[in-house]
């Protein structure tokens, strides 16, 4: 079987991998649940390639992510639920329905009007989905019916917090300005301090969660994506700690052979070099 630019070839390859008797033993053992973590991992690797502006890597990672879609679709087809064509039909239907200003009669809309229309269309879709589930006897979770509906549980915690806050804000449950959020952060910091003094691990965990949620809220008010901000800080920490390790290695030592004061001085040296653009 040869490589091809045609999506049909990828679907054929996936079908061959999942064919009992002649396919790949590993692929045949997989299920939706076992593949889901790989799907999330590939999505993050796409985001990483974008952040690094590596177009060659991005092409490869997008292929890996597309494979995940084809894999899930193949398993669904084997179960008689839907196939890859059904996935394509579903998303093309959704895109056409959600863009009446492009494919319909709602022309010359502003960006804000488009957002508003998008929200109305999504709300109608959710109502139709609820009706469809009820028609076949499937229950709806209570949380799925409220203002916070539609925020997936598997999202990274920072991202999920941001999306929950955005949804709550749309119905008026929000601070008026960022200074109020700063005051809330100070309050939560004090409660963390009290929990560290008097509370057990459960209390500390609870208060730390409240503090992180408040910090996400401040990021939202400041127009900053908290996941992106923390990712940047992780990269910065890695880079600066790498400098500390390199400087110690030049003296034939490891970090565990240096004092905290020594490492802090090298850390400050790394910061200074960054400021100077070195």
mmCIF file of C-alpha atoms in Angstrom:
data_model
loop_
_atom_site.group_PDB
_atom_site.id
_atom_site.type_symbol
_atom_site.label_atom_id
_atom_site.label_comp_id
_atom_site.label_asym_id
_atom_site.label_seq_id
_atom_site.Cartn_x
_atom_site.Cartn_y
_atom_site.Cartn_z
ATOM 1 C CA UNK A 1 0.000 0.000 0.000
ATOM 2 C CA UNK A 2 1.452 3.352 -1.061
ATOM 3 C CA UNK A 3 1.276 6.753 0.612
ATOM 4 C CA UNK A 4 -1.153 9.283 -0.825
ATOM 5 C CA UNK A 5 -2.502 12.817 -0.401
ATOM 6 C CA UNK A 6 -6.030 11.351 -0.586
ATOM 7 C CA UNK A 7 -7.881 10.997 2.744
ATOM 8 C CA UNK A 8 -9.392 7.783 1.381
ATOM 9 C CA UNK A 9 -5.963 6.110 1.552
ATOM 10 C CA UNK A 10 -5.618 6.978 5.243
ATOM 11 C CA UNK A 11 -9.060 5.477 5.891
ATOM 12 C CA UNK A 12 -8.034 2.327 3.985
ATOM 13 C CA UNK A 13 -4.835 2.013 6.026
ATOM 14 C CA UNK A 14 -6.756 2.376 9.282
ATOM 15 C CA UNK A 15 -9.233 -0.271 8.166
ATOM 16 C CA UNK A 16 -6.337 -2.616 7.329
ATOM 17 C CA UNK A 17 -4.762 -2.048 10.740
ATOM 18 C CA UNK A 18 -8.075 -2.925 12.409
ATOM 19 C CA UNK A 19 -8.816 -6.027 10.312
ATOM 20 C CA UNK A 20 -8.855 -9.160 12.527
ATOM 21 C CA UNK A 21 -6.341 -11.785 11.513
ATOM 22 C CA UNK A 22 -4.239 -9.581 9.228
ATOM 23 C CA UNK A 23 -4.163 -6.246 11.080
ATOM 24 C CA UNK A 24 -1.906 -4.891 13.814
ATOM 25 C CA UNK A 25 -2.397 -6.642 17.204
ATOM 26 C CA UNK A 26 -1.900 -3.382 19.101
ATOM 27 C CA UNK A 27 -4.400 -1.429 16.981
ATOM 28 C CA UNK A 28 -6.936 -4.241 17.284
ATOM 29 C CA UNK A 29 -6.739 -4.153 21.089
ATOM 30 C CA UNK A 30 -7.588 -0.453 21.321
ATOM 31 C CA UNK A 31 -10.905 1.123 22.292
ATOM 32 C CA UNK A 32 -12.279 4.666 22.477
ATOM 33 C CA UNK A 33 -11.141 4.856 26.103
ATOM 34 C CA UNK A 34 -7.582 3.683 25.452
ATOM 35 C CA UNK A 35 -7.112 5.946 22.435
ATOM 36 C CA UNK A 36 -8.556 9.096 24.072
ATOM 37 C CA UNK A 37 -5.323 9.947 25.994
ATOM 38 C CA UNK A 38 -3.352 9.777 22.728
ATOM 39 C CA UNK A 39 -5.892 12.111 21.109
ATOM 40 C CA UNK A 40 -5.324 14.687 23.855
ATOM 41 C CA UNK A 41 -1.545 14.248 23.627
ATOM 42 C CA UNK A 42 -1.551 14.805 19.862
ATOM 43 C CA UNK A 43 -3.633 17.971 20.258
ATOM 44 C CA UNK A 44 -1.044 19.333 22.694
ATOM 45 C CA UNK A 45 1.767 18.443 20.304
ATOM 46 C CA UNK A 46 -0.001 20.419 17.571
ATOM 47 C CA UNK A 47 -0.183 23.397 19.926
ATOM 48 C CA UNK A 48 3.515 22.977 20.772
ATOM 49 C CA UNK A 49 4.523 22.979 17.100
ATOM 50 C CA UNK A 50 2.499 26.158 16.586
ATOM 51 C CA UNK A 51 4.143 27.819 19.593
ATOM 52 C CA UNK A 52 7.571 26.950 18.139
ATOM 53 C CA UNK A 53 6.522 28.163 14.666
ATOM 54 C CA UNK A 54 7.859 24.870 13.249
ATOM 55 C CA UNK A 55 5.827 24.337 10.083
ATOM 56 C CA UNK A 56 7.476 21.032 9.229
ATOM 57 C CA UNK A 57 6.686 19.641 12.649
ATOM 58 C CA UNK A 58 3.196 21.133 12.509
ATOM 59 C CA UNK A 59 2.484 19.202 9.316
ATOM 60 C CA UNK A 60 3.561 15.974 11.017
ATOM 61 C CA UNK A 61 1.603 16.675 14.199
ATOM 62 C CA UNK A 62 -1.558 17.586 12.297
ATOM 63 C CA UNK A 63 -1.234 14.245 10.545
ATOM 64 C CA UNK A 64 -0.939 12.485 13.899
ATOM 65 C CA UNK A 65 -4.036 14.320 15.129
ATOM 66 C CA UNK A 66 -5.946 13.440 11.959
ATOM 67 C CA UNK A 67 -5.015 9.812 12.532
ATOM 68 C CA UNK A 68 -6.754 10.008 15.900
ATOM 69 C CA UNK A 69 -9.970 11.180 14.215
ATOM 70 C CA UNK A 70 -9.740 8.375 11.654
ATOM 71 C CA UNK A 71 -9.034 5.834 14.416
ATOM 72 C CA UNK A 72 -12.093 6.856 16.447
ATOM 73 C CA UNK A 73 -14.251 6.943 13.323
ATOM 74 C CA UNK A 74 -13.119 3.442 12.329
ATOM 75 C CA UNK A 75 -14.011 2.026 15.747
ATOM 76 C CA UNK A 76 -17.398 3.745 15.564
ATOM 77 C CA UNK A 77 -17.968 2.260 12.113
ATOM 78 C CA UNK A 78 -17.163 -1.203 13.464
ATOM 79 C CA UNK A 79 -19.783 -0.622 16.163
ATOM 80 C CA UNK A 80 -22.342 0.480 13.565
ATOM 81 C CA UNK A 81 -22.564 3.992 15.035
ATOM 82 C CA UNK A 82 -21.100 6.215 12.278
ATOM 83 C CA UNK A 83 -18.159 6.370 9.875
ATOM 84 C CA UNK A 84 -15.591 8.981 8.820
ATOM 85 C CA UNK A 85 -17.996 10.342 6.224
ATOM 86 C CA UNK A 86 -20.491 10.941 9.000
ATOM 87 C CA UNK A 87 -17.893 12.931 10.921
ATOM 88 C CA UNK A 88 -17.219 15.113 7.871
ATOM 89 C CA UNK A 89 -20.936 15.558 7.227
ATOM 90 C CA UNK A 90 -21.551 16.568 10.848
ATOM 91 C CA UNK A 91 -18.863 19.260 10.897
ATOM 92 C CA UNK A 92 -19.710 20.656 7.454
ATOM 93 C CA UNK A 93 -23.379 20.852 8.456
ATOM 94 C CA UNK A 94 -22.418 22.647 11.660
ATOM 95 C CA UNK A 95 -20.111 25.118 9.909
ATOM 96 C CA UNK A 96 -22.747 26.041 7.328
ATOM 97 C CA UNK A 97 -25.435 26.395 9.999
ATOM 98 C CA UNK A 98 -23.238 28.516 12.283
ATOM 99 C CA UNK A 99 -22.140 30.882 9.488
ATOM 100 C CA UNK A 100 -25.351 32.263 7.972
ATOM 101 C CA UNK A 101 -23.437 35.516 7.422
ATOM 102 C CA UNK A 102 -21.247 33.598 4.939
ATOM 103 C CA UNK A 103 -23.473 30.849 3.543
ATOM 104 C CA UNK A 104 -26.924 32.342 4.188
ATOM 105 C CA UNK A 105 -28.789 35.627 4.111
ATOM 106 C CA UNK A 106 -27.396 37.271 7.281
ATOM 107 C CA UNK A 107 -24.850 39.504 5.553
ATOM 108 C CA UNK A 108 -22.626 42.436 6.598
ATOM 109 C CA UNK A 109 -22.529 41.599 10.311
ATOM 110 C CA UNK A 110 -20.021 43.085 12.742
ATOM 111 C CA UNK A 111 -17.729 40.827 14.775
ATOM 112 C CA UNK A 112 -19.908 41.337 17.859
ATOM 113 C CA UNK A 113 -23.061 40.549 15.907
ATOM 114 C CA UNK A 114 -21.442 37.368 14.600
ATOM 115 C CA UNK A 115 -20.563 36.303 18.179
ATOM 116 C CA UNK A 116 -24.113 36.986 19.306
ATOM 117 C CA UNK A 117 -25.588 35.046 16.403
ATOM 118 C CA UNK A 118 -23.153 32.183 17.034
ATOM 119 C CA UNK A 119 -24.372 32.009 20.647
ATOM 120 C CA UNK A 120 -28.020 31.922 19.578
ATOM 121 C CA UNK A 121 -27.344 29.143 17.076
ATOM 122 C CA UNK A 122 -25.425 27.077 19.635
ATOM 123 C CA UNK A 123 -28.247 27.501 22.157
ATOM 124 C CA UNK A 124 -30.737 26.243 19.570
ATOM 125 C CA UNK A 125 -28.447 23.300 18.801
ATOM 126 C CA UNK A 126 -28.275 22.365 22.482
ATOM 127 C CA UNK A 127 -32.074 22.468 22.725
ATOM 128 C CA UNK A 128 -32.368 20.199 19.692
ATOM 129 C CA UNK A 129 -29.768 17.825 21.133
ATOM 130 C CA UNK A 130 -31.654 17.677 24.426
ATOM 131 C CA UNK A 131 -34.869 16.898 22.585
ATOM 132 C CA UNK A 132 -33.133 14.190 20.548
ATOM 133 C CA UNK A 133 -31.717 12.580 23.704
ATOM 134 C CA UNK A 134 -35.102 12.689 25.394
ATOM 135 C CA UNK A 135 -36.720 11.109 22.327
ATOM 136 C CA UNK A 136 -34.540 7.993 22.677
ATOM 137 C CA UNK A 137 -34.814 7.865 26.452
ATOM 138 C CA UNK A 138 -31.360 9.223 27.305
ATOM 139 C CA UNK A 139 -31.272 11.369 30.480
ATOM 140 C CA UNK A 140 -29.566 14.744 30.697
ATOM 141 C CA UNK A 141 -27.281 15.501 33.600
ATOM 142 C CA UNK A 142 -28.515 18.443 35.625
ATOM 143 C CA UNK A 143 -25.260 20.343 35.065
ATOM 144 C CA UNK A 144 -25.656 19.999 31.303
ATOM 145 C CA UNK A 145 -28.885 21.984 31.344
ATOM 146 C CA UNK A 146 -27.648 25.181 33.029
ATOM 147 C CA UNK A 147 -25.589 28.202 32.071
ATOM 148 C CA UNK A 148 -22.361 26.239 32.548
ATOM 149 C CA UNK A 149 -23.361 23.473 30.150
ATOM 150 C CA UNK A 150 -20.962 22.339 27.465
ATOM 151 C CA UNK A 151 -17.619 22.755 29.252
ATOM 152 C CA UNK A 152 -15.874 19.362 28.884
ATOM 153 C CA UNK A 153 -14.610 17.712 32.067
ATOM 154 C CA UNK A 154 -11.333 16.451 30.507
ATOM 155 C CA UNK A 155 -10.078 19.972 29.718
ATOM 156 C CA UNK A 156 -6.948 21.097 31.583
ATOM 157 C CA UNK A 157 -8.079 22.591 34.884
ATOM 158 C CA UNK A 158 -6.929 26.141 34.065
ATOM 159 C CA UNK A 159 -8.690 26.103 30.700
ATOM 160 C CA UNK A 160 -11.863 24.620 32.181
ATOM 161 C CA UNK A 161 -11.880 27.262 34.922
ATOM 162 C CA UNK A 162 -11.552 29.978 32.270
ATOM 163 C CA UNK A 163 -14.432 28.587 30.208
ATOM 164 C CA UNK A 164 -16.678 28.184 33.262
ATOM 165 C CA UNK A 165 -15.997 31.806 34.228
ATOM 166 C CA UNK A 166 -16.710 33.005 30.692
ATOM 167 C CA UNK A 167 -20.057 31.234 30.683
ATOM 168 C CA UNK A 168 -20.975 32.598 34.119
ATOM 169 C CA UNK A 169 -20.001 36.092 32.961
ATOM 170 C CA UNK A 170 -22.451 35.892 30.049
ATOM 171 C CA UNK A 171 -25.352 35.693 32.502
ATOM 172 C CA UNK A 172 -24.013 38.518 34.680
ATOM 173 C CA UNK A 173 -22.201 36.518 37.368
ATOM 174 C CA UNK A 174 -18.886 38.367 37.267
ATOM 175 C CA UNK A 175 -16.727 41.030 38.901
ATOM 176 C CA UNK A 176 -16.998 44.535 37.457
ATOM 177 C CA UNK A 177 -13.263 45.135 37.170
ATOM 178 C CA UNK A 178 -9.895 43.471 37.727
ATOM 179 C CA UNK A 179 -9.205 45.292 41.016
ATOM 180 C CA UNK A 180 -12.053 43.395 42.638
ATOM 181 C CA UNK A 181 -10.450 40.162 41.486
ATOM 182 C CA UNK A 182 -7.128 41.253 42.991
ATOM 183 C CA UNK A 183 -8.877 41.777 46.312
ATOM 184 C CA UNK A 184 -10.324 38.280 46.019
ATOM 185 C CA UNK A 185 -6.842 36.860 45.362
ATOM 186 C CA UNK A 186 -5.538 38.549 48.524
ATOM 187 C CA UNK A 187 -8.459 37.065 50.466
ATOM 188 C CA UNK A 188 -7.812 33.591 49.060
ATOM 189 C CA UNK A 189 -4.069 33.904 49.782
ATOM 190 C CA UNK A 190 -4.853 34.636 53.424
ATOM 191 C CA UNK A 191 -7.148 31.617 53.580
ATOM 192 C CA UNK A 192 -4.368 29.453 52.154
ATOM 193 C CA UNK A 193 -2.032 30.768 54.858
ATOM 194 C CA UNK A 194 -4.599 29.901 57.539
ATOM 195 C CA UNK A 195 -5.075 26.423 56.099
ATOM 196 C CA UNK A 196 -1.303 25.856 56.119
ATOM 197 C CA UNK A 197 -1.251 26.785 59.805
ATOM 198 C CA UNK A 198 -4.343 24.987 61.049
ATOM 199 C CA UNK A 199 -5.821 22.782 58.340
ATOM 200 C CA UNK A 200 -5.197 19.316 57.027
ATOM 201 C CA UNK A 201 -4.363 18.419 53.459
ATOM 202 C CA UNK A 202 -8.027 18.522 52.397
ATOM 203 C CA UNK A 203 -8.417 22.112 53.620
ATOM 204 C CA UNK A 204 -5.157 23.178 51.979
ATOM 205 C CA UNK A 205 -6.189 21.547 48.710
ATOM 206 C CA UNK A 206 -9.565 23.312 48.828
ATOM 207 C CA UNK A 207 -8.070 26.737 49.517
ATOM 208 C CA UNK A 208 -5.350 26.283 46.905
ATOM 209 C CA UNK A 209 -8.056 25.474 44.362
ATOM 210 C CA UNK A 210 -9.915 28.660 45.279
ATOM 211 C CA UNK A 211 -6.727 30.697 44.900
ATOM 212 C CA UNK A 212 -5.921 29.219 41.484
ATOM 213 C CA UNK A 213 -9.507 29.807 40.337
ATOM 214 C CA UNK A 214 -9.239 33.463 41.394
ATOM 215 C CA UNK A 215 -5.909 33.851 39.534
ATOM 216 C CA UNK A 216 -7.527 32.434 36.382
ATOM 217 C CA UNK A 217 -10.290 35.000 36.840
ATOM 218 C CA UNK A 218 -7.726 37.814 37.000
ATOM 219 C CA UNK A 219 -6.055 36.517 33.842
ATOM 220 C CA UNK A 220 -9.433 36.520 32.083
ATOM 221 C CA UNK A 221 -10.124 40.127 33.112
ATOM 222 C CA UNK A 222 -6.639 41.087 31.893
ATOM 223 C CA UNK A 223 -7.228 39.399 28.535
ATOM 224 C CA UNK A 224 -4.589 36.740 29.164
ATOM 225 C CA UNK A 225 -5.037 33.024 28.503
ATOM 226 C CA UNK A 226 -3.956 31.430 31.824
ATOM 227 C CA UNK A 227 -2.898 28.156 30.186
ATOM 228 C CA UNK A 228 -0.704 30.062 27.735
ATOM 229 C CA UNK A 229 0.707 32.250 30.530
ATOM 230 C CA UNK A 230 1.631 29.246 32.674
ATOM 231 C CA UNK A 231 3.081 27.435 29.659
ATOM 232 C CA UNK A 232 5.322 30.439 29.062
ATOM 233 C CA UNK A 233 6.414 30.462 32.694
ATOM 234 C CA UNK A 234 7.142 26.730 32.546
ATOM 235 C CA UNK A 235 9.390 27.368 29.546
ATOM 236 C CA UNK A 236 11.086 30.250 31.357
ATOM 237 C CA UNK A 237 11.679 28.126 34.465
ATOM 238 C CA UNK A 238 13.118 25.317 32.339
ATOM 239 C CA UNK A 239 15.410 27.720 30.519
ATOM 240 C CA UNK A 240 16.696 29.421 33.682
ATOM 241 C CA UNK A 241 17.163 26.177 35.602
ATOM 242 C CA UNK A 242 19.071 24.864 32.600
ATOM 243 C CA UNK A 243 21.436 27.818 32.980
ATOM 244 C CA UNK A 244 21.937 26.954 36.642
ATOM 245 C CA UNK A 245 22.768 23.335 35.734
ATOM 246 C CA UNK A 246 25.172 24.379 32.967
ATOM 247 C CA UNK A 247 27.056 26.820 35.200
ATOM 248 C CA UNK A 248 27.402 24.219 37.954
ATOM 249 C CA UNK A 249 28.437 21.556 35.453
ATOM 250 C CA UNK A 250 31.251 23.849 34.316
ATOM 251 C CA UNK A 251 32.593 23.498 37.871
ATOM 252 C CA UNK A 252 32.053 19.745 37.828
ATOM 253 C CA UNK A 253 29.013 19.859 40.123
ATOM 254 C CA UNK A 254 25.317 18.993 40.070
ATOM 255 C CA UNK A 255 22.481 21.064 41.604
ATOM 256 C CA UNK A 256 22.262 18.692 44.583
ATOM 257 C CA UNK A 257 25.902 19.517 45.338
ATOM 258 C CA UNK A 258 25.297 23.281 45.500
ATOM 259 C CA UNK A 259 23.682 25.430 48.174
ATOM 260 C CA UNK A 260 20.371 27.157 47.608
ATOM 261 C CA UNK A 261 22.133 30.531 47.808
ATOM 262 C CA UNK A 262 24.522 29.496 45.024
ATOM 263 C CA UNK A 263 21.698 28.330 42.817
ATOM 264 C CA UNK A 264 19.699 31.487 43.510
ATOM 265 C CA UNK A 265 22.675 33.621 42.452
ATOM 266 C CA UNK A 266 22.962 31.661 39.190
ATOM 267 C CA UNK A 267 19.204 31.989 38.703
ATOM 268 C CA UNK A 268 19.491 35.775 39.011
ATOM 269 C CA UNK A 269 22.384 35.633 36.555
ATOM 270 C CA UNK A 270 20.114 33.844 34.056
ATOM 271 C CA UNK A 271 17.435 36.509 34.529
ATOM 272 C CA UNK A 272 19.946 39.261 33.931
ATOM 273 C CA UNK A 273 21.186 37.614 30.734
ATOM 274 C CA UNK A 274 17.587 37.415 29.475
ATOM 275 C CA UNK A 275 17.065 41.110 30.194
ATOM 276 C CA UNK A 276 20.219 41.919 28.262
ATOM 277 C CA UNK A 277 19.118 39.706 25.396
ATOM 278 C CA UNK A 278 22.100 37.428 25.745
#
